[in-house]
Amino acid sequence: MPFNKNRPRPQFNTGRKHFAVLLDPDNLTEASCLHLIALSENHAVDFFFVGGSLVTSQNQAGIIHLLKQHSNVPVILFPSSSQHIDMQADGILLLSLISGRNPDFLIGQHVISAPILKASQLQVYPTGYMLIDTGRQTTASYMSGTTPIPYDKPAIAACTAMAGELLGLQYIYMDGGSGAMKPISAEMITAVREAVELPVIVGGGIDTTEKAIATLDAGADVIVIGNHIEKNPGFLAEVSSLVASYNVALDVHR
Ligand code: 1GP
């Protein structure tokens, strides 16, 4: 795939933990975005994911422009549809909603996006996207018209992730939904982690250090936090230090 040498080439390194901050364009102002960029300068953030299940404002392009002007953290699109492709970004999570049975989100949007992505310099991350039921219907579940995987059925999650891996997807994203009442269970994360050799991205409802630890301990390679950082930007520093401490420990045991 063509890639502009002058852009950072965002990588998920196996054997390390990563921290992604989810920026929902509908919830950010220029000032709040600049504040998060300033925090990310002092506290390591591996990726900015930009997007959401329903983006109603016209803010996305402006937010990405700000990020690219003021930060070196790679910007990865987290799109709800092919309408949200933006060439200013560094990469895109090409999400196939494998927990659902809606062909539009399994392959339809991808057919529309394919010629645009092939001609672009965006790094494409083929990702099996799994919505998990964490207690109330989420925007992602409603908008995609799909049923999430039941909270207490780790075997379904593991088999779904395995199917994604066998189909050639390269990442698994387990999402409990933005602002979820509770995060995905450690038992389910571990079941998926043990079922596949792919990097496992986990997000939704992580709003305390304890929940972040439980998610990382269970086997998440990438922890994604949006909502709680919007409300409490200081949480960015806490999670950044936590992820760094995991990587120090992983290095020691290498
Ligand atoms: C949702 O995984 C993300 O798509 C992040 O969720 O906003 O609850 O942190 P939160």
mmCIF file of C-alpha atoms and ligand atoms in Angstrom:
data_model
loop_
_atom_site.group_PDB
_atom_site.id
_atom_site.type_symbol
_atom_site.label_atom_id
_atom_site.label_comp_id
_atom_site.label_asym_id
_atom_site.label_seq_id
_atom_site.Cartn_x
_atom_site.Cartn_y
_atom_site.Cartn_z
ATOM 1 C CA MET A 1 0.000 0.000 0.000
ATOM 2 C CA PRO A 2 1.421 3.437 -0.845
ATOM 3 C CA PHE A 3 2.439 5.381 2.205
ATOM 4 C CA ASN A 4 3.858 8.860 2.465
ATOM 5 C CA LYS A 5 7.360 8.624 3.919
ATOM 6 C CA ASN A 6 6.913 11.956 5.617
ATOM 7 C CA ARG A 7 4.043 10.748 7.762
ATOM 8 C CA PRO A 8 4.480 8.727 10.947
ATOM 9 C CA ARG A 9 3.721 5.080 10.207
ATOM 10 C CA PRO A 10 1.527 4.079 13.139
ATOM 11 C CA GLN A 11 2.223 0.590 14.412
ATOM 12 C CA PHE A 12 0.779 -1.680 17.031
ATOM 13 C CA ASN A 13 3.826 -3.469 18.448
ATOM 14 C CA THR A 14 3.088 -6.965 19.626
ATOM 15 C CA GLY A 15 4.199 -7.660 23.184
ATOM 16 C CA ARG A 16 3.522 -4.085 24.330
ATOM 17 C CA LYS A 17 0.512 -2.330 25.754
ATOM 18 C CA HIS A 18 -0.877 0.704 23.959
ATOM 19 C CA PHE A 19 -3.079 3.624 24.933
ATOM 20 C CA ALA A 20 -5.547 5.148 22.490
ATOM 21 C CA VAL A 21 -7.586 8.251 23.281
ATOM 22 C CA LEU A 22 -10.917 8.323 21.466
ATOM 23 C CA LEU A 23 -11.908 11.797 20.313
ATOM 24 C CA ASP A 24 -15.576 12.166 19.390
ATOM 25 C CA PRO A 25 -15.849 15.254 17.152
ATOM 26 C CA ASP A 26 -19.360 15.949 18.501
ATOM 27 C CA ASN A 27 -18.038 16.337 22.049
ATOM 28 C CA LEU A 28 -14.969 18.499 21.438
ATOM 29 C CA THR A 29 -14.322 22.186 21.033
ATOM 30 C CA GLU A 30 -11.122 23.620 19.642
ATOM 31 C CA ALA A 31 -10.080 24.576 23.195
ATOM 32 C CA SER A 32 -10.777 21.129 24.686
ATOM 33 C CA CYS A 33 -8.959 19.462 21.815
ATOM 34 C CA LEU A 34 -5.915 21.709 22.287
ATOM 35 C CA HIS A 35 -5.958 20.909 26.011
ATOM 36 C CA LEU A 36 -5.868 17.160 25.286
ATOM 37 C CA ILE A 37 -3.078 17.671 22.752
ATOM 38 C CA ALA A 38 -1.057 19.553 25.384
ATOM 39 C CA LEU A 39 -1.615 16.753 27.904
ATOM 40 C CA SER A 40 -0.570 14.143 25.356
ATOM 41 C CA GLU A 41 2.739 15.983 24.881
ATOM 42 C CA ASN A 42 3.668 15.298 28.510
ATOM 43 C CA HIS A 43 1.964 11.941 28.959
ATOM 44 C CA ALA A 44 2.488 9.342 26.260
ATOM 45 C CA VAL A 45 -0.498 8.530 24.074
ATOM 46 C CA ASP A 46 0.037 5.986 21.284
ATOM 47 C CA PHE A 47 -2.924 6.881 19.095
ATOM 48 C CA PHE A 48 -5.759 9.328 18.735
ATOM 49 C CA PHE A 49 -8.799 7.497 17.426
ATOM 50 C CA VAL A 50 -11.204 10.006 15.850
ATOM 51 C CA GLY A 51 -14.860 9.257 15.195
ATOM 52 C CA GLY A 52 -17.974 7.776 16.735
ATOM 53 C CA SER A 53 -21.027 5.718 15.933
ATOM 54 C CA LEU A 54 -22.999 8.828 14.983
ATOM 55 C CA VAL A 55 -21.235 12.083 14.174
ATOM 56 C CA THR A 56 -23.734 14.913 13.810
ATOM 57 C CA SER A 57 -21.431 17.941 13.755
ATOM 58 C CA GLN A 58 -19.144 19.085 10.969
ATOM 59 C CA ASN A 59 -16.235 19.176 13.413
ATOM 60 C CA GLN A 60 -14.272 16.109 12.375
ATOM 61 C CA ALA A 61 -12.098 17.684 9.670
ATOM 62 C CA GLY A 62 -11.270 20.637 11.942
ATOM 63 C CA ILE A 63 -10.352 18.362 14.851
ATOM 64 C CA ILE A 64 -8.050 16.265 12.653
ATOM 65 C CA HIS A 65 -6.505 19.434 11.244
ATOM 66 C CA LEU A 66 -5.756 20.655 14.790
ATOM 67 C CA LEU A 67 -4.259 17.284 15.747
ATOM 68 C CA LYS A 68 -2.014 17.197 12.704
ATOM 69 C CA GLN A 69 -0.904 20.792 13.269
ATOM 70 C CA HIS A 70 -0.073 20.490 16.955
ATOM 71 C CA SER A 71 0.709 16.837 17.697
ATOM 72 C CA ASN A 72 2.859 13.967 16.450
ATOM 73 C CA VAL A 73 0.548 11.316 17.886
ATOM 74 C CA PRO A 74 -0.776 9.221 14.978
ATOM 75 C CA VAL A 75 -4.396 9.972 14.084
ATOM 76 C CA ILE A 76 -6.459 6.883 13.252
ATOM 77 C CA LEU A 77 -9.991 7.194 11.911
ATOM 78 C CA PHE A 78 -12.678 5.251 13.793
ATOM 79 C CA PRO A 79 -15.442 5.732 11.226
ATOM 80 C CA SER A 80 -19.126 4.909 11.412
ATOM 81 C CA SER A 81 -19.407 4.895 7.626
ATOM 82 C CA SER A 82 -17.514 5.561 4.420
ATOM 83 C CA GLN A 83 -18.576 9.229 4.726
ATOM 84 C CA HIS A 84 -16.029 9.767 7.477
ATOM 85 C CA ILE A 85 -12.863 8.984 5.557
ATOM 86 C CA ASP A 86 -10.495 11.927 5.881
ATOM 87 C CA MET A 87 -7.164 12.059 4.058
ATOM 88 C CA GLN A 88 -5.566 14.254 6.722
ATOM 89 C CA ALA A 89 -5.425 11.246 9.082
ATOM 90 C CA ASP A 90 -2.583 8.734 9.237
ATOM 91 C CA GLY A 91 -4.657 5.579 9.211
ATOM 92 C CA ILE A 92 -8.098 4.055 9.432
ATOM 93 C CA LEU A 93 -9.630 1.190 11.357
ATOM 94 C CA LEU A 94 -11.439 -0.614 8.544
ATOM 95 C CA LEU A 95 -14.091 -2.070 10.815
ATOM 96 C CA SER A 96 -16.020 -5.169 9.855
ATOM 97 C CA LEU A 97 -18.797 -5.539 12.416
ATOM 98 C CA ILE A 98 -18.369 -9.282 12.937
ATOM 99 C CA SER A 99 -20.554 -9.431 16.070
ATOM 100 C CA GLY A 100 -23.516 -8.435 13.889
ATOM 101 C CA ARG A 101 -25.302 -9.772 10.848
ATOM 102 C CA ASN A 102 -25.830 -6.534 8.952
ATOM 103 C CA PRO A 103 -24.151 -6.930 5.544
ATOM 104 C CA ASP A 104 -23.729 -3.174 5.162
ATOM 105 C CA PHE A 105 -21.336 -3.061 8.136
ATOM 106 C CA LEU A 106 -19.729 -6.420 7.335
ATOM 107 C CA ILE A 107 -18.823 -5.587 3.719
ATOM 108 C CA GLY A 108 -21.120 -2.946 2.173
ATOM 109 C CA GLN A 109 -19.423 0.226 3.428
ATOM 110 C CA HIS A 110 -16.071 -1.371 2.631
ATOM 111 C CA VAL A 111 -16.980 -1.807 -1.039
ATOM 112 C CA ILE A 112 -17.839 1.890 -1.231
ATOM 113 C CA SER A 113 -14.605 2.823 0.577
ATOM 114 C CA ALA A 114 -12.232 0.450 -1.207
ATOM 115 C CA PRO A 115 -11.305 2.560 -4.254
ATOM 116 C CA ILE A 116 -10.911 5.645 -2.066
ATOM 117 C CA LEU A 117 -8.670 3.825 0.410
ATOM 118 C CA LYS A 118 -6.598 2.092 -2.276
ATOM 119 C CA ALA A 119 -5.814 5.456 -3.846
ATOM 120 C CA SER A 120 -5.053 7.084 -0.493
ATOM 121 C CA GLN A 121 -1.999 7.188 1.717
ATOM 122 C CA LEU A 122 -3.969 6.109 4.767
ATOM 123 C CA GLN A 123 -2.638 3.059 6.553
ATOM 124 C CA VAL A 124 -5.497 0.570 6.675
ATOM 125 C CA TYR A 125 -6.023 -1.619 9.756
ATOM 126 C CA PRO A 126 -8.431 -4.479 8.845
ATOM 127 C CA THR A 127 -10.317 -4.883 12.114
ATOM 128 C CA GLY A 128 -12.924 -7.329 13.371
ATOM 129 C CA TYR A 129 -15.243 -5.084 15.390
ATOM 130 C CA MET A 130 -17.250 -6.752 18.143
ATOM 131 C CA LEU A 131 -19.975 -4.949 20.075
ATOM 132 C CA ILE A 132 -20.513 -6.372 23.562
ATOM 133 C CA ASP A 133 -23.716 -5.888 25.571
ATOM 134 C CA THR A 134 -22.780 -3.960 28.717
ATOM 135 C CA GLY A 135 -26.242 -3.294 30.023
ATOM 136 C CA ARG A 136 -28.033 -0.804 27.807
ATOM 137 C CA GLN A 137 -28.480 -0.306 24.096
ATOM 138 C CA THR A 138 -25.628 1.696 22.634
ATOM 139 C CA THR A 139 -25.592 4.131 19.731
ATOM 140 C CA ALA A 140 -23.371 1.683 17.806
ATOM 141 C CA SER A 141 -25.799 -1.192 18.267
ATOM 142 C CA TYR A 142 -28.848 0.921 17.394
ATOM 143 C CA MET A 143 -27.272 2.636 14.391
ATOM 144 C CA SER A 144 -25.897 -0.618 12.975
ATOM 145 C CA GLY A 145 -29.146 -2.499 13.608
ATOM 146 C CA THR A 146 -27.199 -5.347 15.205
ATOM 147 C CA THR A 147 -27.435 -7.345 18.406
ATOM 148 C CA PRO A 148 -24.314 -7.133 20.563
ATOM 149 C CA ILE A 149 -22.683 -10.251 22.015
ATOM 150 C CA PRO A 150 -24.227 -11.034 25.440
ATOM 151 C CA TYR A 151 -22.052 -9.821 28.338
ATOM 152 C CA ASP A 152 -21.757 -13.246 29.967
ATOM 153 C CA LYS A 153 -21.015 -15.300 26.850
ATOM 154 C CA PRO A 154 -17.223 -15.251 26.476
ATOM 155 C CA ALA A 155 -17.311 -18.336 24.245
ATOM 156 C CA ILE A 156 -19.371 -16.479 21.642
ATOM 157 C CA ALA A 157 -16.871 -13.608 21.718
ATOM 158 C CA ALA A 158 -13.933 -16.025 21.399
ATOM 159 C CA CYS A 159 -15.492 -17.898 18.457
ATOM 160 C CA THR A 160 -16.380 -14.620 16.746
ATOM 161 C CA ALA A 161 -12.803 -13.367 17.127
ATOM 162 C CA MET A 162 -11.456 -16.693 15.817
ATOM 163 C CA ALA A 163 -13.697 -16.408 12.765
ATOM 164 C CA GLY A 164 -12.395 -12.893 12.180
ATOM 165 C CA GLU A 165 -8.801 -14.123 12.416
ATOM 166 C CA LEU A 166 -9.472 -17.013 10.028
ATOM 167 C CA LEU A 167 -11.037 -14.582 7.560
ATOM 168 C CA GLY A 168 -7.768 -12.630 7.567
ATOM 169 C CA LEU A 169 -8.646 -9.653 9.738
ATOM 170 C CA GLN A 170 -5.576 -8.349 11.566
ATOM 171 C CA TYR A 171 -6.997 -6.703 14.692
ATOM 172 C CA ILE A 172 -9.901 -7.379 17.030
ATOM 173 C CA TYR A 173 -11.727 -4.433 18.661
ATOM 174 C CA MET A 174 -14.037 -5.350 21.560
ATOM 175 C CA ASP A 175 -16.306 -2.391 22.300
ATOM 176 C CA GLY A 176 -18.761 -2.086 25.167
ATOM 177 C CA GLY A 177 -19.952 1.257 23.765
ATOM 178 C CA SER A 178 -18.991 4.791 24.641
ATOM 179 C CA GLY A 179 -19.965 5.666 28.202
ATOM 180 C CA ALA A 180 -20.922 2.051 28.946
ATOM 181 C CA MET A 181 -22.248 1.472 32.476
ATOM 182 C CA LYS A 182 -19.642 -1.231 33.015
ATOM 183 C CA PRO A 183 -16.615 -2.300 30.987
ATOM 184 C CA ILE A 184 -16.316 -5.641 29.187
ATOM 185 C CA SER A 185 -15.632 -8.448 31.648
ATOM 186 C CA ALA A 186 -12.100 -9.661 32.274
ATOM 187 C CA GLU A 187 -13.308 -13.189 31.590
ATOM 188 C CA MET A 188 -14.447 -12.281 28.061
ATOM 189 C CA ILE A 189 -11.280 -10.294 27.255
ATOM 190 C CA THR A 190 -9.123 -13.227 28.377
ATOM 191 C CA ALA A 191 -11.192 -15.681 26.331
ATOM 192 C CA VAL A 192 -10.641 -13.588 23.198
ATOM 193 C CA ARG A 193 -6.981 -12.949 24.006
ATOM 194 C CA GLU A 194 -6.382 -16.707 24.300
ATOM 195 C CA ALA A 195 -8.399 -17.540 21.183
ATOM 196 C CA VAL A 196 -6.474 -15.403 18.669
ATOM 197 C CA GLU A 197 -2.955 -14.221 18.006
ATOM 198 C CA LEU A 198 -4.091 -10.775 16.881
ATOM 199 C CA PRO A 199 -3.720 -7.514 18.807
ATOM 200 C CA VAL A 200 -6.855 -7.059 20.919
ATOM 201 C CA ILE A 201 -8.217 -3.516 21.287
ATOM 202 C CA VAL A 202 -10.685 -2.953 24.160
ATOM 203 C CA GLY A 203 -12.824 0.064 25.008
ATOM 204 C CA GLY A 204 -16.087 1.224 26.505
ATOM 205 C CA GLY A 205 -16.870 2.344 30.036
ATOM 206 C CA ILE A 206 -13.315 2.406 31.394
ATOM 207 C CA ASP A 207 -13.548 5.278 33.868
ATOM 208 C CA THR A 208 -11.303 4.301 36.779
ATOM 209 C CA THR A 209 -7.714 3.167 37.141
ATOM 210 C CA GLU A 210 -8.993 -0.118 38.602
ATOM 211 C CA LYS A 211 -11.074 -0.812 35.483
ATOM 212 C CA ALA A 212 -8.092 0.041 33.282
ATOM 213 C CA ILE A 213 -5.910 -2.381 35.269
ATOM 214 C CA ALA A 214 -8.533 -5.123 35.017
ATOM 215 C CA THR A 215 -8.743 -4.596 31.238
ATOM 216 C CA LEU A 216 -4.969 -4.671 30.757
ATOM 217 C CA ASP A 217 -4.489 -7.621 33.125
ATOM 218 C CA ALA A 218 -7.131 -9.570 31.236
ATOM 219 C CA GLY A 219 -5.090 -9.275 28.064
ATOM 220 C CA ALA A 220 -6.014 -6.100 26.188
ATOM 221 C CA ASP A 221 -3.134 -4.932 23.987
ATOM 222 C CA VAL A 222 -4.717 -1.553 23.325
ATOM 223 C CA ILE A 223 -6.924 0.237 25.825
ATOM 224 C CA VAL A 224 -9.271 2.889 24.402
ATOM 225 C CA ILE A 225 -10.702 5.675 26.540
ATOM 226 C CA GLY A 226 -12.965 8.463 25.349
ATOM 227 C CA ASN A 227 -15.847 9.515 27.567
ATOM 228 C CA HIS A 228 -14.058 9.728 30.890
ATOM 229 C CA ILE A 229 -11.156 11.710 29.434
ATOM 230 C CA GLU A 230 -13.650 14.187 27.932
ATOM 231 C CA LYS A 231 -15.111 14.669 31.429
ATOM 232 C CA ASN A 232 -11.853 14.469 33.335
ATOM 233 C CA PRO A 233 -8.797 15.180 31.136
ATOM 234 C CA GLY A 234 -6.496 14.341 34.081
ATOM 235 C CA PHE A 235 -7.433 10.693 33.568
ATOM 236 C CA LEU A 236 -5.245 10.778 30.429
ATOM 237 C CA ALA A 237 -2.131 11.197 32.605
ATOM 238 C CA GLU A 238 -3.204 8.391 34.955
ATOM 239 C CA VAL A 239 -3.761 5.861 32.183
ATOM 240 C CA SER A 240 -0.604 6.918 30.363
ATOM 241 C CA SER A 241 1.493 6.222 33.498
ATOM 242 C CA LEU A 242 -0.296 2.940 34.024
ATOM 243 C CA VAL A 243 0.368 1.732 30.466
ATOM 244 C CA ALA A 244 4.012 2.847 30.761
ATOM 245 C CA SER A 245 4.389 0.790 33.962
ATOM 246 C CA TYR A 246 3.052 -2.307 32.170
ATOM 247 C CA ASN A 247 5.575 -1.794 29.369
ATOM 248 C CA VAL A 248 8.457 -1.414 31.833
ATOM 249 C CA ALA A 249 7.428 -4.704 33.444
ATOM 250 C CA LEU A 250 7.084 -6.393 30.021
ATOM 251 C CA ASP A 251 10.580 -5.167 29.044
ATOM 252 C CA VAL A 252 12.066 -6.526 32.271
ATOM 253 C CA HIS A 253 10.625 -9.978 31.567
ATOM 254 C CA ARG A 254 11.730 -10.046 27.921
HETATM 255 C C1 1GP B 1 -16.163 3.515 22.508
HETATM 256 O O1 1GP B 1 -14.311 2.120 22.945
HETATM 257 C C2 1GP B 1 -14.746 3.433 22.942
HETATM 258 O O2 1GP B 1 -16.277 3.230 21.152
HETATM 259 C C3 1GP B 1 -14.446 4.211 24.186
HETATM 260 O O3 1GP B 1 -15.485 4.159 25.138
HETATM 261 O O4 1GP B 1 -16.015 6.543 25.589
HETATM 262 O O5 1GP B 1 -16.662 4.763 27.235
HETATM 263 O O6 1GP B 1 -14.277 5.415 26.945
HETATM 264 P P1 1GP B 1 -15.605 5.282 26.286
#
